[in-house]
CSV table of C-alpha atoms in Angstrom, one decimal:
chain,number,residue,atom,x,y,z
A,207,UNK,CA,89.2,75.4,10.8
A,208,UNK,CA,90.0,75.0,13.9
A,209,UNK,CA,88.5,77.8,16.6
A,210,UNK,CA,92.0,79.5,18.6
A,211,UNK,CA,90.1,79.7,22.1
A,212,UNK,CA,92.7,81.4,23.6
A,213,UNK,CA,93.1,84.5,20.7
A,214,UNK,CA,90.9,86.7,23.2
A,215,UNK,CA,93.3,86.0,25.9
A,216,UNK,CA,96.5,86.3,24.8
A,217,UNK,CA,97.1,89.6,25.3
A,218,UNK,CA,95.9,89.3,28.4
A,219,UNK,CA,97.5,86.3,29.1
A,220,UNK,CA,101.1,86.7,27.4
A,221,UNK,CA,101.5,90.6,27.9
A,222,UNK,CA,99.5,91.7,31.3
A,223,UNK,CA,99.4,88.6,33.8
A,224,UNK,CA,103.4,87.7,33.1
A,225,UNK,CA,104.1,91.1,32.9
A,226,UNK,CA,103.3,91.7,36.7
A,227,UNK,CA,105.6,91.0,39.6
A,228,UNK,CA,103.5,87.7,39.8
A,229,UNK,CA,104.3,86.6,37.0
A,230,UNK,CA,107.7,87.2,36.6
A,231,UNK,CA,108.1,85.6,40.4
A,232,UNK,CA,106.5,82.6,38.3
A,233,UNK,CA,108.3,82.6,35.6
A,234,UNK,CA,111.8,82.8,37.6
A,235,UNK,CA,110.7,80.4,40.4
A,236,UNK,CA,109.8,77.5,37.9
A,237,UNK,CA,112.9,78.4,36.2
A,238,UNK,CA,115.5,78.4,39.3
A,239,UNK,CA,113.5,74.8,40.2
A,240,UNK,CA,114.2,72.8,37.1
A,241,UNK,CA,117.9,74.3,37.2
A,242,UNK,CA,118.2,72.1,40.1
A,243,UNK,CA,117.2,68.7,38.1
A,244,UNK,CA,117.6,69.3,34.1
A,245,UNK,CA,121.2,68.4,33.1
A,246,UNK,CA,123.6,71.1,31.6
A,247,UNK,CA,122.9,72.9,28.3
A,248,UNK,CA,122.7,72.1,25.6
A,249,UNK,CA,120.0,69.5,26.4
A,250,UNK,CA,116.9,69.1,24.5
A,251,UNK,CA,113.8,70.2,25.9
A,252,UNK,CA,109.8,70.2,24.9
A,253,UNK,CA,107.5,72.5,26.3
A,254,UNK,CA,104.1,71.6,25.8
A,255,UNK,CA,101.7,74.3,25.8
A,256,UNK,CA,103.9,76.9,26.4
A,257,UNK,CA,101.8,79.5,25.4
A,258,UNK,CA,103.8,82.7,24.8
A,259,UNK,CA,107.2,81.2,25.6
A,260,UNK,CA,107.5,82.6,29.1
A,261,UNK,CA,109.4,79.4,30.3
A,262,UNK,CA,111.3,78.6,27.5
A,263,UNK,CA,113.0,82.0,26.8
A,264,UNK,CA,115.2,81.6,30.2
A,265,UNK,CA,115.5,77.9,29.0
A,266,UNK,CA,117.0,79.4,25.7
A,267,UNK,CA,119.2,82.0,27.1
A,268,UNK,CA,120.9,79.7,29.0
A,269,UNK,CA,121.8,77.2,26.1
A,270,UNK,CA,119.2,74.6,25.8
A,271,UNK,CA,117.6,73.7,22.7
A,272,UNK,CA,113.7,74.4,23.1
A,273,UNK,CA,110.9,73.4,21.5
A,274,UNK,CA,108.0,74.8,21.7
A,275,UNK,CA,104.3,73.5,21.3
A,276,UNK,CA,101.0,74.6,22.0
A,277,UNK,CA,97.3,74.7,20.0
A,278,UNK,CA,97.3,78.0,19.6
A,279,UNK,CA,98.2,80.2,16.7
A,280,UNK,CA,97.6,83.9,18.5
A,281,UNK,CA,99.8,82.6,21.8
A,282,UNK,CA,102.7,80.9,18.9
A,283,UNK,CA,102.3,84.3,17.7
A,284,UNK,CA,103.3,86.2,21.1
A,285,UNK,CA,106.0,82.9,21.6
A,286,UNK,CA,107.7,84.1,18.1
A,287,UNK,CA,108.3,87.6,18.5
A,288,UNK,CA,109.4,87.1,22.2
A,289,UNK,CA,112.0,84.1,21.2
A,290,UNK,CA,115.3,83.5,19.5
A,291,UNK,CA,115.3,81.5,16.2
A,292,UNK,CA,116.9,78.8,17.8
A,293,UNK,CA,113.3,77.5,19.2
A,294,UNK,CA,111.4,75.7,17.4
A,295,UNK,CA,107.8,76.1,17.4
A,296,UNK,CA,105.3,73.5,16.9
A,297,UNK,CA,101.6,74.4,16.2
A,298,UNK,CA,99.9,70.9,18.1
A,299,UNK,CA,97.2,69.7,20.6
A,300,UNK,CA,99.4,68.1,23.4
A,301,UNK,CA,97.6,65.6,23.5
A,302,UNK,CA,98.8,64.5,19.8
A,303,UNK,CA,102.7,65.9,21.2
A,304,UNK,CA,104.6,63.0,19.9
A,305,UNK,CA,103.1,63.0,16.6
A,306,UNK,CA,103.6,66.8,16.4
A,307,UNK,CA,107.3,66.5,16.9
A,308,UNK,CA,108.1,63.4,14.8
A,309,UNK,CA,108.3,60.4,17.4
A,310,UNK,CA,111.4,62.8,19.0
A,311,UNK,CA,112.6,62.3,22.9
A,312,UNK,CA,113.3,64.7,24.5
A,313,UNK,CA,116.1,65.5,28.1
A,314,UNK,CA,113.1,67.3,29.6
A,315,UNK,CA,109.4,67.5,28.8
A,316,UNK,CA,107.8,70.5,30.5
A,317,UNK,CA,104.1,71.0,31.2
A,318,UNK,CA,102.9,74.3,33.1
A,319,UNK,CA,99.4,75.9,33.9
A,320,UNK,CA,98.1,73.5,31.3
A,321,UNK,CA,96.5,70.5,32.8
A,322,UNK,CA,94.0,72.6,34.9
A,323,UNK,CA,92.3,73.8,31.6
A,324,UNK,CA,91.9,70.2,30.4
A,325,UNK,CA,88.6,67.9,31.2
A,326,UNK,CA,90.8,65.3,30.9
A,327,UNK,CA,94.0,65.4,31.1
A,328,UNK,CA,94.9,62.1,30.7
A,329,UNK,CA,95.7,62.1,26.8
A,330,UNK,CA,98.3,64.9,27.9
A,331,UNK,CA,100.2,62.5,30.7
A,332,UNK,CA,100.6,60.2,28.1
A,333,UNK,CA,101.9,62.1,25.8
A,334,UNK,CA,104.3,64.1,27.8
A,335,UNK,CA,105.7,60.5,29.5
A,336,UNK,CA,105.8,59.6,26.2
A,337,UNK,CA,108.2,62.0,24.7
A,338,UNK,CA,110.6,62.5,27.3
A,339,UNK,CA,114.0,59.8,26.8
A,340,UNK,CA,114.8,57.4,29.1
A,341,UNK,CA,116.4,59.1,32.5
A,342,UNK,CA,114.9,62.1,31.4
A,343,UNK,CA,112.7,64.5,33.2
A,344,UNK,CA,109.0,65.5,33.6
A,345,UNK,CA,108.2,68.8,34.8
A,346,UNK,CA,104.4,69.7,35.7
A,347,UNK,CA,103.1,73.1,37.7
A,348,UNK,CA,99.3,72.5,38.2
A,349,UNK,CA,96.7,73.6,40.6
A,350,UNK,CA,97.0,72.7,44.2
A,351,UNK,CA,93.6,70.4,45.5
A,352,UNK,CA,94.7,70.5,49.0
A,353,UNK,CA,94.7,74.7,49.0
A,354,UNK,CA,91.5,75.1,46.8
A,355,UNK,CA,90.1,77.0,49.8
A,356,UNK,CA,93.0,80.3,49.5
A,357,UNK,CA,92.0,82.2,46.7
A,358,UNK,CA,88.1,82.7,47.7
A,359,UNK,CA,89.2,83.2,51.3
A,360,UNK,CA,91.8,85.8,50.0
A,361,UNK,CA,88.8,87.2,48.4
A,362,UNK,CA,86.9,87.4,51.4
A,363,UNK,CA,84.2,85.4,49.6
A,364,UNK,CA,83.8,83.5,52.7
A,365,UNK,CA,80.8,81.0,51.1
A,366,UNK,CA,82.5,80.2,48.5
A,367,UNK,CA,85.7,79.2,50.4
A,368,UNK,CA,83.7,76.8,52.8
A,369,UNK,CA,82.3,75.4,49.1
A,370,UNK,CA,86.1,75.3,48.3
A,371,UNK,CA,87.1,72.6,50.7
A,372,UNK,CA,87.6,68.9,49.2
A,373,UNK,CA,86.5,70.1,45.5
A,374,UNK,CA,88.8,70.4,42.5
A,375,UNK,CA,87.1,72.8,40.2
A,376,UNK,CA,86.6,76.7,40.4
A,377,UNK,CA,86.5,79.5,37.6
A,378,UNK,CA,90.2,80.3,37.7
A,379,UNK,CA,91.3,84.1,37.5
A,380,UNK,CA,91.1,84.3,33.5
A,381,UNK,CA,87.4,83.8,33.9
A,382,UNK,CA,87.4,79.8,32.6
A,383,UNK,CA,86.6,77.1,33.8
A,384,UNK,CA,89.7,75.1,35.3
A,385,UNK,CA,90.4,72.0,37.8
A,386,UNK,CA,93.0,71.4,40.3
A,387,UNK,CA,94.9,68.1,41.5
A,388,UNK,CA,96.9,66.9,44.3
A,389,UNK,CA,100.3,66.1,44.4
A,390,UNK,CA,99.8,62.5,45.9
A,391,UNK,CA,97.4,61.9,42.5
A,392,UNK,CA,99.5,63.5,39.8
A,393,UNK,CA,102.6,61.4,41.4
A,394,UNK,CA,100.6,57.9,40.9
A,395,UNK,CA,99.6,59.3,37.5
A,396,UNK,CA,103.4,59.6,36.8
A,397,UNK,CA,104.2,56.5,38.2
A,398,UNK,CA,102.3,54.2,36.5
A,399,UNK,CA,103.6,55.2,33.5
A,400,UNK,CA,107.1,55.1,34.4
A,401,UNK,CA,108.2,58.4,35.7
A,402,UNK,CA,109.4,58.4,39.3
A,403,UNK,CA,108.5,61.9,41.2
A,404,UNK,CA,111.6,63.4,42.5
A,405,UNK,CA,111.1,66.4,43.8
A,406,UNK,CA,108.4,68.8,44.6
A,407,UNK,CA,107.6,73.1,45.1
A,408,UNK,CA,105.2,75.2,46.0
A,409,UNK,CA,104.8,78.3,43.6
A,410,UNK,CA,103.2,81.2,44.3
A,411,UNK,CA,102.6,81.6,48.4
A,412,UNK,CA,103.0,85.5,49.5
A,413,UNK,CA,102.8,87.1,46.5
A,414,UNK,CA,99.8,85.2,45.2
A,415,UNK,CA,97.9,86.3,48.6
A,416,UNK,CA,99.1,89.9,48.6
A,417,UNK,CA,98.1,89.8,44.9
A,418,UNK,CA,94.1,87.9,45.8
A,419,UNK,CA,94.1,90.6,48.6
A,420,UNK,CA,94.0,93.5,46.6
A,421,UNK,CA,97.6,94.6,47.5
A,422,UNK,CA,100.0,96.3,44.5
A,423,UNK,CA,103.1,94.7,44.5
A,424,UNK,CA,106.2,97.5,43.5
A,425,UNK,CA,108.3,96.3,40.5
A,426,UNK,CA,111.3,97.3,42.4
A,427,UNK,CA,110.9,94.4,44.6
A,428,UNK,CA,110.8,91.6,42.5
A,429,UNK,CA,114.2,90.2,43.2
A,430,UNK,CA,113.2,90.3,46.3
A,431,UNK,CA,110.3,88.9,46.3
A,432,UNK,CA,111.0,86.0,44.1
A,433,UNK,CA,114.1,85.2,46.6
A,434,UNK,CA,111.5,84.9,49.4
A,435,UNK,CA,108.9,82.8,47.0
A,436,UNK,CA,111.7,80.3,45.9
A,437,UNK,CA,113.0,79.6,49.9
A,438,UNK,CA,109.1,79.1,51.0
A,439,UNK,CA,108.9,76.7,47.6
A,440,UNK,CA,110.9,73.8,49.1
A,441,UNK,CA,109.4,74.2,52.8
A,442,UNK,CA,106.8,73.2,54.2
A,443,UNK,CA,104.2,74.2,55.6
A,444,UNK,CA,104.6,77.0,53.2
A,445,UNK,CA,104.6,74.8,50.3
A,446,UNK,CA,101.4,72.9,50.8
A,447,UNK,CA,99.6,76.6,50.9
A,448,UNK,CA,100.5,76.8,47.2
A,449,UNK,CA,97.6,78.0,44.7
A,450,UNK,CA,99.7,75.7,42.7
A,451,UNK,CA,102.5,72.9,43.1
A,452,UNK,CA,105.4,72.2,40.7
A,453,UNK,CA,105.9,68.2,40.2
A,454,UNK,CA,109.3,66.8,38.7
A,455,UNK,CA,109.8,63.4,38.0
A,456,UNK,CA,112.7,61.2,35.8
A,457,UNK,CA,111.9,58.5,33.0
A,458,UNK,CA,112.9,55.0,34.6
């Protein structure tokens, strides 16, 4: 059997980081920016390693027909009591994705928060190029490289954010190990294996450094907030001060 290495984190995970204004802000953002590029409901789309179905659940209310994979029976768990029948979850590595789903191809492969956990995360490109149809589209949030210095200076752990300058690893903030990458890099990853970048956002700017700062964000102003957070996501220099970047690219 298999060990579930995330079954001591998804409650943590699933019901206390998304819960916040932070992660609701993240969950909208992402949402509003692939509204931009995926084509009207009811198109198919595959999100791999979606965890507790955060993304997919706007995907579904709006008409698209989700399926949902990821490794992990406890997060599957959180994804079916939060979802509508009408998703279909797959219990799968991503890096074995197209095997998982039956050779399927998909109008839209999504891929967030998951390729920073992975050593190598090559398998995972492959597979999520792989499964997405032809003119469809790719759709990556991963850490940001080029701002791997904010979170320790938010912290005021002033040492650690000299360290933090050219490197691409770091404990993240559920206490594992995780790696970051840049957009020019994860563009050429897409590339050469036929997905053309379109488009890309910044994430998380104010609310991630109020949030590192020790500042409580009020519920009441997260329409607000994430209002702000989507208008500084397609500017820059806002953009490139992003604890992490959300990549979008279409199948040649």
């Amino acid at each position: 059997m298999v060990e579930d290495t995330w079954a001591a984190l998804a409650d943590q995970f699933a019901d206390g980081a998304y819960a916040t204004v932070k992660g609701r802000v993240r969950t909208y953002v992402l949402h509003r920016q692939l509204l931009e590029h995926l084509p009207a409901p009811p198109g198919r789309v595959l999100d791999v390693g979606g965890g507790a179905g955060h993304q997919s659940l706007p995907l579904a209310r709006a008409g698209y027909d989700v399926t949902l994979l990821d490794p992990s029976p406890a997060m599957l768990d959180k994804a079916r009591r939060r979802l509508p029948d009408s998703v279909t979850l797959v219990e799968a590595d991503g890096a074995a994705a197209g095997e998982a789903v039956g050779g399927q191809r998909f109008d839209a492969v999504l891929c967030h928060g998951v390729l920073g956990y992975l050593e190598d995360p090559e398998p995972v490109l492959d597979q999520l190029c792989r499964c997405v149809a032809p003119g469809g589209l790719v759709s990556i949030m991963a850490g940001n490289a080029d701002a791997a210095a904010v979170r320790p200076a938010m912290e005021r752990r002033w040492e650690d954010a000299l360290a933090a300058f050219g490197t691409k690893t770091e404990i993240g903030v559920l206490g594992l190990p995780t790696r970051a990458d840049t957009v020019d890099e994860l563009s050429g990853s897409l590339r050469s294996r036929g997905v053309e970048p379109l488009q890309w956002y910044g994430v998380w700017h104010f609310v991630d450094w109020l949030d590192l700062s020790g500042t409580e964000l009020d519920p009441a102003d997260t329409e607000r907030v994430a209002a702000v957070e989507l208008e500084a996501g397609r500017r820059d220099p806002y953009r490139r001060l992003s604890r992490v970047f959300h990549l979008v690219g279409r199948k040649n």
